[in-house]
Each structure stands twice: as C-alpha cells, then as structure tokens.
PDB file of C-alpha atoms in Angstrom:
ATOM      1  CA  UNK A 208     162.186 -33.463 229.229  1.00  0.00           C
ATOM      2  CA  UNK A 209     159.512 -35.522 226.898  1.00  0.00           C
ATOM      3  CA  UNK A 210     156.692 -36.014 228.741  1.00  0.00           C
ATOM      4  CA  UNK A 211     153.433 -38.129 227.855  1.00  0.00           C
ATOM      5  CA  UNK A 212     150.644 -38.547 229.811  1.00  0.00           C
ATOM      6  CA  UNK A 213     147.983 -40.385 228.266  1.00  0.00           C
ATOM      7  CA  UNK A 214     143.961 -40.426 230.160  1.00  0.00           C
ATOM      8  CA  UNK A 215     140.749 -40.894 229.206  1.00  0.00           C
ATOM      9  CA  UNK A 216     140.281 -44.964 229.325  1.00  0.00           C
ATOM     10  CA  UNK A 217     137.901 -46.716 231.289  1.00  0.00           C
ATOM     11  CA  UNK A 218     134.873 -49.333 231.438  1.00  0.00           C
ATOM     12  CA  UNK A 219     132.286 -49.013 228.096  1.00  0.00           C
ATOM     13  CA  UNK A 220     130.084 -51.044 226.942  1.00  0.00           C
ATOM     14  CA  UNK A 221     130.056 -52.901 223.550  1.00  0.00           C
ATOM     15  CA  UNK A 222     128.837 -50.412 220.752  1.00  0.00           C
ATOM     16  CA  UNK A 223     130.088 -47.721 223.313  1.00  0.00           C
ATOM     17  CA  UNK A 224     132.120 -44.915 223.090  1.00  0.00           C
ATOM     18  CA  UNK A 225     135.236 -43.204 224.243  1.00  0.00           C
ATOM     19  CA  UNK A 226     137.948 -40.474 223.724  1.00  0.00           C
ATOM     20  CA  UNK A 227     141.713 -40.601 224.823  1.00  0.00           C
ATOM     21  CA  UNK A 228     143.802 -38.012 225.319  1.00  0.00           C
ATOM     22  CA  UNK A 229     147.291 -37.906 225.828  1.00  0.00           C
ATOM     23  CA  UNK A 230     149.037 -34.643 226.966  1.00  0.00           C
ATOM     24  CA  UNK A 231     152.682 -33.733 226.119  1.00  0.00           C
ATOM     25  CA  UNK A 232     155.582 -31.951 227.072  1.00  0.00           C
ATOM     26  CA  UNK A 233     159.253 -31.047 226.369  1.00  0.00           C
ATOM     27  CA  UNK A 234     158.737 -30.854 222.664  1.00  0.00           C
ATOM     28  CA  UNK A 235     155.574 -29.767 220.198  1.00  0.00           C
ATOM     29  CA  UNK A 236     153.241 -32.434 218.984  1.00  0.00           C
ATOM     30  CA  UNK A 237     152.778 -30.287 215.714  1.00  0.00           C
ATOM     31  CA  UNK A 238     156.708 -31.337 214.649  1.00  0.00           C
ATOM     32  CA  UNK A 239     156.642 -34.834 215.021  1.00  0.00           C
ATOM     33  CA  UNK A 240     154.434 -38.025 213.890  1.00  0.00           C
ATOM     34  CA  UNK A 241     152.269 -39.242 217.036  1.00  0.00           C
ATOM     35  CA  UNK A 242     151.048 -42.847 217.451  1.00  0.00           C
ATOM     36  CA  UNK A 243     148.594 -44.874 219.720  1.00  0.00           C
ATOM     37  CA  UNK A 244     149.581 -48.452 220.215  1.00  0.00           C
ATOM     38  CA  UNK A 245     147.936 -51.076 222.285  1.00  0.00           C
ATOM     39  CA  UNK A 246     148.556 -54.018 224.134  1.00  0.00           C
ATOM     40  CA  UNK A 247     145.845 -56.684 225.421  1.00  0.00           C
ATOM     41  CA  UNK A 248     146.065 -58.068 228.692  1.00  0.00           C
ATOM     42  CA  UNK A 249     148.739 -60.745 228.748  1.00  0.00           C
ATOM     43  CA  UNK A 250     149.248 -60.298 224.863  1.00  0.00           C
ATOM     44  CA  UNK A 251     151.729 -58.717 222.536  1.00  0.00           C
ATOM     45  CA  UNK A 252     151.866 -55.244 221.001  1.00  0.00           C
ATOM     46  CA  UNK A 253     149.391 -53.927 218.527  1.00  0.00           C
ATOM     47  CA  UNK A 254     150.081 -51.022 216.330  1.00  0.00           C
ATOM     48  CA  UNK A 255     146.656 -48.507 216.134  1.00  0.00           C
ATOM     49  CA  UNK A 256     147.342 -45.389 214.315  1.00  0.00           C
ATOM     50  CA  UNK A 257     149.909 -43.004 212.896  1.00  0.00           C
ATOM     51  CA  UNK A 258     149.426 -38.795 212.227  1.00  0.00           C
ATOM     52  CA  UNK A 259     152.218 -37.918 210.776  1.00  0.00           C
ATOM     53  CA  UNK A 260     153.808 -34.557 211.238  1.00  0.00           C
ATOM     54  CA  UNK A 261     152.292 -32.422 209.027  1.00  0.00           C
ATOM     55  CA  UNK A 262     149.133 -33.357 210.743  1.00  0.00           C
ATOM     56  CA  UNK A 263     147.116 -34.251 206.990  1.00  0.00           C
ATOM     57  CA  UNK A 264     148.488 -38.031 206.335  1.00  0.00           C
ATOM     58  CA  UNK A 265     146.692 -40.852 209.260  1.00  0.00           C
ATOM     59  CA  UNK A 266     146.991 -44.240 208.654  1.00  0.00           C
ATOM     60  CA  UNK A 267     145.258 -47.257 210.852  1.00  0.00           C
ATOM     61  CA  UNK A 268     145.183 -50.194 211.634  1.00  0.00           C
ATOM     62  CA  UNK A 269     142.708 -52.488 209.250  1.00  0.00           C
ATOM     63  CA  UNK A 270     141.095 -53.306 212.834  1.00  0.00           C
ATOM     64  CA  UNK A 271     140.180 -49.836 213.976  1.00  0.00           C
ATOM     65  CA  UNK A 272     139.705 -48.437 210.663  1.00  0.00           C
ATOM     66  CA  UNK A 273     136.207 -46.722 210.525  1.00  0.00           C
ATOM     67  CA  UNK A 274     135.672 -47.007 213.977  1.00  0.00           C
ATOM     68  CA  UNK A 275     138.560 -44.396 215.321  1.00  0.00           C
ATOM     69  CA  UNK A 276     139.864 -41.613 214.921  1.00  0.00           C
ATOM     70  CA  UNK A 277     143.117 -39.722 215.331  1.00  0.00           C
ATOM     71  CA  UNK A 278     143.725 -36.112 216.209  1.00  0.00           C
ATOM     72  CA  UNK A 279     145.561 -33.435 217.441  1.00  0.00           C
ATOM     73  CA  UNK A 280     145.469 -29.853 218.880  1.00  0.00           C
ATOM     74  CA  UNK A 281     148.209 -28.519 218.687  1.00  0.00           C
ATOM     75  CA  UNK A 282     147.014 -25.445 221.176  1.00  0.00           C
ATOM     76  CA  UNK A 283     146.997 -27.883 224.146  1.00  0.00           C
ATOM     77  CA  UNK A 284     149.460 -29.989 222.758  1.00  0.00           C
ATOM     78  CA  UNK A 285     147.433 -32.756 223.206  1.00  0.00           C
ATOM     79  CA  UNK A 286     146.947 -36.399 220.808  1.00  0.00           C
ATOM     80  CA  UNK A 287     143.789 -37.809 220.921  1.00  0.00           C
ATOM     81  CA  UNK A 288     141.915 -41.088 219.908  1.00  0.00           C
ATOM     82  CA  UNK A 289     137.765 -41.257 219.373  1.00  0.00           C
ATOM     83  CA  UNK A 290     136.852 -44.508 219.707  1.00  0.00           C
ATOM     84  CA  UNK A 291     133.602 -45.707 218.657  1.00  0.00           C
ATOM     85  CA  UNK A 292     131.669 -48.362 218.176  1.00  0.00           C
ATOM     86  CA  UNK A 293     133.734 -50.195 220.624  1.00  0.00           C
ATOM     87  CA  UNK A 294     133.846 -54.185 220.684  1.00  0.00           C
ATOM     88  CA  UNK A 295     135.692 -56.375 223.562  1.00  0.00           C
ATOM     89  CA  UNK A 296     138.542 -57.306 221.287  1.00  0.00           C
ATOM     90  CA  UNK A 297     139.027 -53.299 221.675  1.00  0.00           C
ATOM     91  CA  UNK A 298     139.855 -53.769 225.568  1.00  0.00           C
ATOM     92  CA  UNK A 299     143.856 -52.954 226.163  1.00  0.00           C
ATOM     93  CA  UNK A 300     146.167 -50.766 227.351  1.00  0.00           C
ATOM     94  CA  UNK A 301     146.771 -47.951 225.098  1.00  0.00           C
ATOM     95  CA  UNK A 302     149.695 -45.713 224.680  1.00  0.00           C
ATOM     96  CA  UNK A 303     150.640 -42.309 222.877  1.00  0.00           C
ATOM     97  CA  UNK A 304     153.996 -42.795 221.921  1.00  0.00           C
ATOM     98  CA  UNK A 305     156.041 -39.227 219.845  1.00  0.00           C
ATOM     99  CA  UNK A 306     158.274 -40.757 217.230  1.00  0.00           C
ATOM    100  CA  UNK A 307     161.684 -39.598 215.486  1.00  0.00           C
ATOM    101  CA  UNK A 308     160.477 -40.296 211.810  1.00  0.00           C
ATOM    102  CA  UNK A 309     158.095 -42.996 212.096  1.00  0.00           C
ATOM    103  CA  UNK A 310     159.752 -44.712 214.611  1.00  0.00           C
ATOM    104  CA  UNK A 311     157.717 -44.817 217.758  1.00  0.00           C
ATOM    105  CA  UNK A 312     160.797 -43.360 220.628  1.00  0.00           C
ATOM    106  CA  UNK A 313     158.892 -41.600 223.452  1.00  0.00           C
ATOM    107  CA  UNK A 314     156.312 -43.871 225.281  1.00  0.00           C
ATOM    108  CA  UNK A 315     153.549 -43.003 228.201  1.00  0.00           C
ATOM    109  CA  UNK A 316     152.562 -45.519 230.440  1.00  0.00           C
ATOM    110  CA  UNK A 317     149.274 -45.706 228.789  1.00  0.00           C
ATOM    111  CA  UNK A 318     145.102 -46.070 229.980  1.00  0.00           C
ATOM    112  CA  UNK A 319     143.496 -48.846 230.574  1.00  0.00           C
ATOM    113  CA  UNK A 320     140.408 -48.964 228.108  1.00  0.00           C
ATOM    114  CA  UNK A 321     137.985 -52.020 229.068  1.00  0.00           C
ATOM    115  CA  UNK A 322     134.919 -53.030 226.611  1.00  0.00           C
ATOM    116  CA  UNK A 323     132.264 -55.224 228.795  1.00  0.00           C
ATOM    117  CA  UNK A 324     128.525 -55.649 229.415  1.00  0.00           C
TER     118      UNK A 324
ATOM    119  CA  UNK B1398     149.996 -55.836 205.512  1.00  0.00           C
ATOM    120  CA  UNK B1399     153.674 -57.015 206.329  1.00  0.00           C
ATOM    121  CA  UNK B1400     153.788 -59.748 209.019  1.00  0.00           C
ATOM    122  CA  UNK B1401     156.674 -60.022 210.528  1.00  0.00           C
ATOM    123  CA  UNK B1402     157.612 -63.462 212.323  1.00  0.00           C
ATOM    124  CA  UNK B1403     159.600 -63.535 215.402  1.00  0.00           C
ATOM    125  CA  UNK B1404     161.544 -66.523 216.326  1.00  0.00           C
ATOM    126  CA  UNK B1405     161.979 -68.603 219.186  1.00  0.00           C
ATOM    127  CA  UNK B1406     158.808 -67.807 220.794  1.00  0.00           C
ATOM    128  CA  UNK B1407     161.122 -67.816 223.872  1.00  0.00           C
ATOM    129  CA  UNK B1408     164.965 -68.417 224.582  1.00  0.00           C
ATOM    130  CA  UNK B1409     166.400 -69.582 227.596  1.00  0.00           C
ATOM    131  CA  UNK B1410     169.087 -68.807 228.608  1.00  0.00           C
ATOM    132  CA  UNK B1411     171.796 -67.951 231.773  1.00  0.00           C
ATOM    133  CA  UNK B1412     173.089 -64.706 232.212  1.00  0.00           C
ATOM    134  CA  UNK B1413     176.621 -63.892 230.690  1.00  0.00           C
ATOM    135  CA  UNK B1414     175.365 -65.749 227.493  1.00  0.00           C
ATOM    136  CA  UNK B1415     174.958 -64.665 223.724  1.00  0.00           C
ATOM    137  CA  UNK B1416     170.905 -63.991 223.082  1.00  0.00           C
ATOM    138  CA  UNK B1417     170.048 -64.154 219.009  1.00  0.00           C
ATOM    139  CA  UNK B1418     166.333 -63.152 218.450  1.00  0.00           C
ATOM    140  CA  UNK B1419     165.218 -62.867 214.817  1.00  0.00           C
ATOM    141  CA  UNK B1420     162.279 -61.167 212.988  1.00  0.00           C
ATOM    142  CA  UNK B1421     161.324 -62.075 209.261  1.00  0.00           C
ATOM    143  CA  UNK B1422     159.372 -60.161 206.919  1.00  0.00           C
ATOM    144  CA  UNK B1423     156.155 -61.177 204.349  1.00  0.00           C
ATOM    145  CA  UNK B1424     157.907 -58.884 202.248  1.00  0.00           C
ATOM    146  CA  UNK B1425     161.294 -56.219 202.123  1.00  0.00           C
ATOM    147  CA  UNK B1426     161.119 -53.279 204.692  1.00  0.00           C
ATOM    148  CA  UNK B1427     162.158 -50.244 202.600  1.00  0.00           C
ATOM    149  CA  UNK B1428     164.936 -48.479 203.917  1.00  0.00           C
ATOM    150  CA  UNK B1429     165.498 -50.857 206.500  1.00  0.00           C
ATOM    151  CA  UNK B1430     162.994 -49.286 208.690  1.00  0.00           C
ATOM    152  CA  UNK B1431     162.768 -51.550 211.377  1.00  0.00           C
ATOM    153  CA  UNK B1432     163.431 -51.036 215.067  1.00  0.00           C
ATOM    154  CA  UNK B1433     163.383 -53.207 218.772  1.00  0.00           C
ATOM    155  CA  UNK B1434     161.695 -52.724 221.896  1.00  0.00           C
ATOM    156  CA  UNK B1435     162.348 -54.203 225.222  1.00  0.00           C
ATOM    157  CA  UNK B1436     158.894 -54.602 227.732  1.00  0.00           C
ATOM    158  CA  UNK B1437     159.249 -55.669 231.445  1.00  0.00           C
ATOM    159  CA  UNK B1438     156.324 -56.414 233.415  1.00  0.00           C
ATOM    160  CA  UNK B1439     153.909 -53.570 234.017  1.00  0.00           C
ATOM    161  CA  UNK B1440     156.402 -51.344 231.873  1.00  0.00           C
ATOM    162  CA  UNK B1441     155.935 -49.535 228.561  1.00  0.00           C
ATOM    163  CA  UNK B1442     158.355 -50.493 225.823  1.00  0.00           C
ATOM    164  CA  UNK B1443     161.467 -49.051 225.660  1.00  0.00           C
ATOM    165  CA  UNK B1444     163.501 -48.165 222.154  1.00  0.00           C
ATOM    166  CA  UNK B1445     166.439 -50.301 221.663  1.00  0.00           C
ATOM    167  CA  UNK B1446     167.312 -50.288 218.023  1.00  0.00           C
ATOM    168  CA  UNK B1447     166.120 -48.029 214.762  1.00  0.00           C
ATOM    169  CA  UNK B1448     166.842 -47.971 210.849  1.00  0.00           C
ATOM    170  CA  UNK B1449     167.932 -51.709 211.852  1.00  0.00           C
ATOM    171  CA  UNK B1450     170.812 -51.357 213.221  1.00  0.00           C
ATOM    172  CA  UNK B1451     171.233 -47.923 214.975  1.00  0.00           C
ATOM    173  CA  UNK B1452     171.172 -47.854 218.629  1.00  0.00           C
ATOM    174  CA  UNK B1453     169.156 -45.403 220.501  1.00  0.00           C
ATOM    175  CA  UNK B1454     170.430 -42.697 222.814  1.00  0.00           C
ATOM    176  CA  UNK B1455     171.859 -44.318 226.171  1.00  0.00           C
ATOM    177  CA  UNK B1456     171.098 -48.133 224.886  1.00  0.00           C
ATOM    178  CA  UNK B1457     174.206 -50.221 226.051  1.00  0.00           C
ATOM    179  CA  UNK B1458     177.005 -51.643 222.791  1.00  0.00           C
ATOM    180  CA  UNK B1459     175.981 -55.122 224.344  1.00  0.00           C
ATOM    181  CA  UNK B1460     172.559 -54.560 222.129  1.00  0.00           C
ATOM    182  CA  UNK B1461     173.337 -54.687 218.420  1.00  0.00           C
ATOM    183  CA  UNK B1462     170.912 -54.954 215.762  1.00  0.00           C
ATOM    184  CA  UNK B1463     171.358 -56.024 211.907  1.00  0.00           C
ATOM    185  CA  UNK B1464     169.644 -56.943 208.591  1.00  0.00           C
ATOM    186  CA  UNK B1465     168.137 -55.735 205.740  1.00  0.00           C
ATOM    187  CA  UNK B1466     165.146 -56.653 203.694  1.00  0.00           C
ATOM    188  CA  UNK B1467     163.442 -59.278 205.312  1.00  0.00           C
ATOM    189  CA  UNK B1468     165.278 -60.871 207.699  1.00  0.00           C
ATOM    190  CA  UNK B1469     166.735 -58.754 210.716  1.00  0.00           C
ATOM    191  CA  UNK B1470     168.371 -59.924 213.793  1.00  0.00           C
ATOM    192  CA  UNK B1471     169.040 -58.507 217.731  1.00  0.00           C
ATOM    193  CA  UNK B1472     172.071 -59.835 219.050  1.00  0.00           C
ATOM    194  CA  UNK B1473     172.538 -59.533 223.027  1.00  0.00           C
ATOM    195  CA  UNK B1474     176.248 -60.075 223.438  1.00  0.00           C
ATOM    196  CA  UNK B1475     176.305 -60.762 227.141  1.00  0.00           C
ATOM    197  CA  UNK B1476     172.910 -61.036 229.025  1.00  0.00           C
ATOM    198  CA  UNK B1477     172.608 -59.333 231.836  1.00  0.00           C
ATOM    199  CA  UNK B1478     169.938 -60.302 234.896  1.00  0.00           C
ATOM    200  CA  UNK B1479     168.404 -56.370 233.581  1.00  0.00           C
ATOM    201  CA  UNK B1480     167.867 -58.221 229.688  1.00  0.00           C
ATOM    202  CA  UNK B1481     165.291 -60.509 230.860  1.00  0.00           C
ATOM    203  CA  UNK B1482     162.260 -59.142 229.168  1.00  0.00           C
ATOM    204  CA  UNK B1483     160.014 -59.634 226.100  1.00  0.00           C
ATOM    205  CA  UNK B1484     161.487 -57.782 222.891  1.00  0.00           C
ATOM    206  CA  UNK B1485     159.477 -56.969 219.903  1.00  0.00           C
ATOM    207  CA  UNK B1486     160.201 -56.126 216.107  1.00  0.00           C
ATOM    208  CA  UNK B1487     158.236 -52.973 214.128  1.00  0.00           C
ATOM    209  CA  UNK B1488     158.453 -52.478 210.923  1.00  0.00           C
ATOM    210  CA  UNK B1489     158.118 -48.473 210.619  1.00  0.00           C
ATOM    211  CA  UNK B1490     158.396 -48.239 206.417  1.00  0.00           C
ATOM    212  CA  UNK B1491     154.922 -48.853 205.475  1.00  0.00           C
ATOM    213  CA  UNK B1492     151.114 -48.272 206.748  1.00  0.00           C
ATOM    214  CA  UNK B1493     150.006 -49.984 208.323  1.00  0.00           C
ATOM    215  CA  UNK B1494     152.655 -50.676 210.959  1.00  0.00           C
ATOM    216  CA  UNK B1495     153.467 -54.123 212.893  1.00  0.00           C
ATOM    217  CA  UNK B1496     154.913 -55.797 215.378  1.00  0.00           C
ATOM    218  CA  UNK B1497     156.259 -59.294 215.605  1.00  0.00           C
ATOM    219  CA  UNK B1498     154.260 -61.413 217.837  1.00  0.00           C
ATOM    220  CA  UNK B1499     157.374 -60.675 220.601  1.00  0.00           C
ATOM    221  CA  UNK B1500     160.186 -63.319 221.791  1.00  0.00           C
ATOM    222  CA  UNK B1501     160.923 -63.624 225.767  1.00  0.00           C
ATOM    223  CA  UNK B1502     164.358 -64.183 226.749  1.00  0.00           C
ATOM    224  CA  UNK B1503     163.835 -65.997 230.003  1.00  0.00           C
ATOM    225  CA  UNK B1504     166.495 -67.265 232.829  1.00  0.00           C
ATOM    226  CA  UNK B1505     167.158 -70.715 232.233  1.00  0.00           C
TER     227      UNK B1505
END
C-alpha cells in the first residue's frame, strides 16, 4: 500500500527557515517523479516543485525558485523540501504527492507550514 | 508559464443532474497531459482523470474527461450528494506545472 507521510511544518518567522520531509512506503521514491504542492488557507492549489525520477532534472515554481529546494534519499525513502528565506505568502499546507509520469496520483495529507512575526 | 482558466467559478446544481466544468489553456498542452482532482473539506485531492481523458483506478464511468490542446472538459453525468466538492485542472506537460484556479460544484 502507498503510503505518504509528510512532517516537518510549523510556525517561522519571515526570513526563517524550514525543512519538510515526507516519508514513503509501498513503492521506492528512487522510481518515480515526487512533487510538493501547496494550498493556502481557504485558497486553491499551488504547484511547488517536481524531481523527476532519475533524481537529476527539478523544476519549480517561479515563486519558490531560489529560495527552496528539492531532494531525496533514497536510503530512507524519504522527499524533502528546504525552505528558506521564508515570506508569509509561503504559509500553506504542503503535500508530497508520488506521481505515475508527471502526473501527481498518490497524495499525503500534508503539514501545516505558517510564516508570522 | 501556461495558465489555465477554469470556468464557472462555481455551478449549482441538484443532484441527479449533468455537471460540465471546463479548463482552457494560454497555450496547447503537449500530449494532452492534463488531469482532474476532486478536494472536499479538510481532504487532500484525489486523482480523477489523466492524459485528459483516462480515468484513474477505481474512479466511477459517471466521471469522464475530454479535450485536447487547449480546451479540456470534465463531464459529471449524474451528480451524486458524494460529487459536491471543488475540482481542479493540472497541466502535467511542461515546467512549471499549474492548476486552474478550481470550480465548486455546489447543491443548489
């Protein structure tokens, strides 16, 4: 069973920083693209970033780019994000999501990432 | 970037009735790689369509998708009271990604 537990998120403040992680299961995150997408309260969904399978190509969104950073280990099986140089337009609910091409399929339930002084 | 536009903000409608929710391109989605997603309240989205047009795995035939290029529609044949959510377009061909702005199908 695909399983996707995403952590990490929390309270920072502007210019702050932060690291989420998202562990899997059921399937290795080396053989499939991974992405984080967000979703501001009461708002609409906002694509972040995209590794693609054979871990070299990442893509972002023009928002992030610069600022974070997509990863993986493949030892833990684990996706991360390194977010710096957080602003409060940052603040959302992030998920990892494993896609079947590019196709975000698999979803987590996501962590809560809030940006305030 | 490639917006895509979804239209009606929000369609109301009863249950048993035909729901038509479109999403238009800036520019043609190679391949036709566009998909759906259904969100409910305090739920991560779900998968309806890919490729346009291909259902995913345990999605009901009531859900059909279509298009190509730039202008792609979800069809709803029947609503059921389970349909009434918020459903969003992505546009999976080229970096970076996006996602239509969303279109809530509502009880009238």
């Amino acid at each position: 069973e695909v399983q996707l537990v995403e952590s990490g998120g929390g309270v920072v403040q502007p210019g702050g920083s932060l690291r989420l992680s998202c562990a899997v299961s059921g399937f290795s995150i080396d053989d499939y693209a991974m992405h984080w997408v967000r979703q501001a309260p009461g708002k609409g969904l906002e694509w972040v970033s995209l590794i693609a399978e054979d871990g070299d190509r990442t893509f972002y969104a023009d928002s992030v780019k610069g600022r974070f950073t997509i990863s993986r280990d493949k030892s833990k099986n684990t996706l991360y994000l390194q977010m710096n140089s957080l602003r409060t337009e940052d603040t959302a609910l992030y998920y990892c999501t494993k896609a079947t091409g590019w196709t975000p399929e698999y979803w987590g339930q996501g962590t809560l990432v809030t940006v305030s002084s | 970037e490639i917006v895509l536009t979804q239209s009606p903000g929000t369609l109301s409608l009863s249950p048993g009735e035909r729901a038509t929710l479109s999403c238009r391109a800036s520019q043609s989605i190679s391949n036709n790689y566009l998909a759906w997603y259904q969100q409910k309240p305090g739920q991560a989205p779900r998968l309806l369509i890919d490729d346009a047009s291909r259902r995913a795995t345990g999605i009901p035939d009531r859900f059909s998708g279509s298009g190509s290029g730039t202008d792609f529609t979800l069809i709803i044949s029947r609503l059921e009271p389970e349909d009434f959510a918020v459903y969003y377009c992505l546009q999976c061909a080229t970096p970076p990604l996006t996602f239509g702005g969303g279109t809530k199908v509502e009880v009238k």
